[in-house]
Structure formats: structure tokens, C-alpha cells
Amino acid sequence: AQTVTQSQPEMSVQEAETVTLSCTYDTSESDYYLFWYKQPPSRQMILVIRQEAYKQQNATENRFSVNFQKAAKSFSLKISDSQLGDAAMYFCAYRPSQGWYGGSQGNLIFGKGTKLSVKP
Amino acid sequence: NAGVTQTPKFQVLKTGQSMTLQCAQDMNHNSMYWYRQDPGMGLRLIYYSASEGTTDKGEVPNGYNVSRLNKREFSLRLESAAPSQTSVYFCASITRDRGYEQYFGPGTRLTVT
């Protein structure tokens, strides 16, 4: 069974500095998607960034970027120029198949999350 | 376009009571999901519906039932609530666009005393 592991329950970063959140996963699939979701105190799950496993290039979205190491099954999130609004729980998630997108193939497998604090 | 909506936002039940959590999406998505989130855990799948008229169990289905009323609506029912069902519940739907992104509702915080 696929699993997603976030080894850092809590992290802290100074405002304007850079922080990296770690995620590893276990799968025998060759095609899949990886995601980072942000959950602020409002509880809303917000997609931060996605990575397609077949793409070698690391995804970037403004201040957010990933380091995707397929062979090592590692998917870390880097937040540059951290802002107070970045404080939240961050969840790494894996989706087993990019074939038929509905049903069980659409299910996300989540890590347990990393709580990020940003110090002013 | 409201996205995914859930009602209620908060609910307190006594052990043994029943209730239904409502979820609706207006994005014409085929597949919908119910997750629960517990402290120190990620989100775990309770049930999903691949398309209108079909439902299937996820990782933690015990104590729950679901109904896919139509393409828009997917409800989650607790027939006899237990304290172990105290959690935050999220409904989600999925689109093939934008890399199969799941869209989440705002969540329902349920407390069973």
C-alpha cells in the first residue's frame, strides 16, 4: 500500500527566510501526482503546488518550489521569503494514478502534516 | 460559482444520535469524496463516489453511510454517533483539469459527547 511520511511534525522559520518541509512516499507505481496542501487556521484545504511524476522539472509557484527526487521517492517543499501568512499546517499528498481520474484513483493519500510557524 | 459547500459547519451530538452531513458542488464534477481529519493525522478517506449512482468504501468506512443523491450532492450519515467519530469532516470533488486537483469544502467540525 502506498504511504506518505512527513518526518517533521513542527517547523519554525523567521520571516523573510527560507524553509524546507520534507516528504517521502512509498509506491510501486511509475505514474502519479504529488501535491502540497496548506491548511490555515480557517481549516480550508488550499492547494499549494503539484508535481507530475513523469516530469523531471521541479514545479514552482511563486515563492513555493519543490525538490522532486523520483528515485529516492522524496518530495520536499521549499518556501522562500517566508511571510506571516504562510503559517499553517502543510500536508503532502500522493495520488496513485493519473489514468482514470475518478473513483479510487482520485483518492489522495495524505501525510500526517507539518505545522509551520513563522516568527516576525 | 460556490465550489464545494458543506453544512453544517459545526455540530455537537450525543452518543447514539444520528445526523447527516451535506455536501454539494456546482462544478459539474463526476467524483466526490468524504474524508475525516483527526489531530496528528492527515485526512483519511471514508467513502467516495466515482459517479452519480455509485459509492464505495474508503479506508475508514465503519459507522458511516453515504448517498449520492445526484451529480451535485453527496451526503454522509452517522446512524448512531460515537465519541470516536469526533473529527473534522471534509467533502471534496475532483476535476480532470489542473492536474486532477481535488477541491475541498470548508469542513464540518463534529463533536460527539
Short mmCIF file of C-alpha atoms in Angstrom, two decimals, chain A residues 33 35 37 39 42-45 47 50 52 91 95 97-113, chain B residues 9-10 30-31 33 35 37 40-43 45 48 50 88 90 94-96 98-102 104-109:
data_model
loop_
_atom_site.label_atom_id
_atom_site.label_comp_id
_atom_site.label_asym_id
_atom_site.label_seq_id
_atom_site.Cartn_x
_atom_site.Cartn_y
_atom_site.Cartn_z
CA TYR A 33 0.81 13.02 -8.88
CA PHE A 35 0.69 17.62 -4.00
CA TYR A 37 -1.73 21.37 0.58
CA GLN A 39 -4.35 24.29 5.88
CA SER A 42 -9.61 28.53 8.90
CA ARG A 43 -9.42 24.76 8.13
CA GLN A 44 -9.76 25.29 4.39
CA MET A 45 -7.53 22.97 2.37
CA LEU A 47 -3.57 23.51 -2.98
CA ARG A 50 1.51 19.87 -7.71
CA GLU A 52 3.54 15.13 -12.15
CA PHE A 91 0.19 18.27 4.06
CA ARG A 95 -2.48 10.32 -5.89
CA SER A 97 -2.82 7.01 -10.78
CA GLN A 98 -3.22 9.60 -13.45
CA GLY A 99 -5.26 7.30 -15.63
CA TRP A 100 -8.94 7.33 -14.84
CA TYR A 101 -9.26 10.26 -12.55
CA GLY A 102 -12.43 9.27 -10.80
CA GLY A 103 -13.19 6.74 -8.13
CA SER A 104 -10.41 5.26 -6.05
CA GLN A 105 -7.79 6.56 -8.44
CA GLY A 106 -8.82 10.04 -7.41
CA ASN A 107 -8.23 9.35 -3.75
CA LEU A 108 -5.45 11.31 -2.12
CA ILE A 109 -3.16 9.64 0.40
CA PHE A 110 -2.02 12.20 2.93
CA GLY A 111 0.93 12.50 5.25
CA LYS A 112 0.29 13.50 8.85
CA GLY A 113 1.27 17.09 8.29
CA LYS B 9 -20.00 23.98 9.86
CA PHE B 10 -20.23 22.85 13.47
CA ASN B 30 -18.19 13.43 -11.50
CA SER B 31 -16.31 12.15 -8.46
CA TYR B 33 -15.16 12.13 -1.58
CA TYR B 35 -12.58 12.48 4.43
CA GLN B 37 -9.24 14.62 9.81
CA GLY B 40 -1.87 14.35 14.34
CA MET B 41 -3.27 12.58 11.31
CA GLY B 42 -3.68 13.56 7.74
CA LEU B 43 -7.01 13.19 6.01
CA LEU B 45 -10.92 8.60 3.14
CA TYR B 48 -16.17 8.04 -2.31
CA ALA B 50 -16.89 7.79 -8.68
CA VAL B 88 -13.40 17.33 11.22
CA PHE B 90 -14.20 17.28 4.59
CA ILE B 94 -12.19 16.15 -8.39
CA THR B 95 -11.63 17.53 -11.82
CA ARG B 96 -9.53 16.14 -14.61
CA ARG B 98 -5.48 21.31 -13.50
CA GLY B 99 -3.70 18.05 -12.83
CA TYR B 100 -6.61 16.21 -11.20
CA GLU B 101 -6.89 18.76 -8.44
CA GLN B 102 -9.23 17.97 -5.58
CA PHE B 104 -12.29 20.75 -0.77
CA GLY B 105 -15.24 22.11 1.15
CA PRO B 106 -14.70 24.21 4.28
CA GLY B 107 -15.15 21.25 6.64
CA THR B 108 -17.56 20.33 9.42
CA ARG B 109 -16.32 20.11 12.99
#
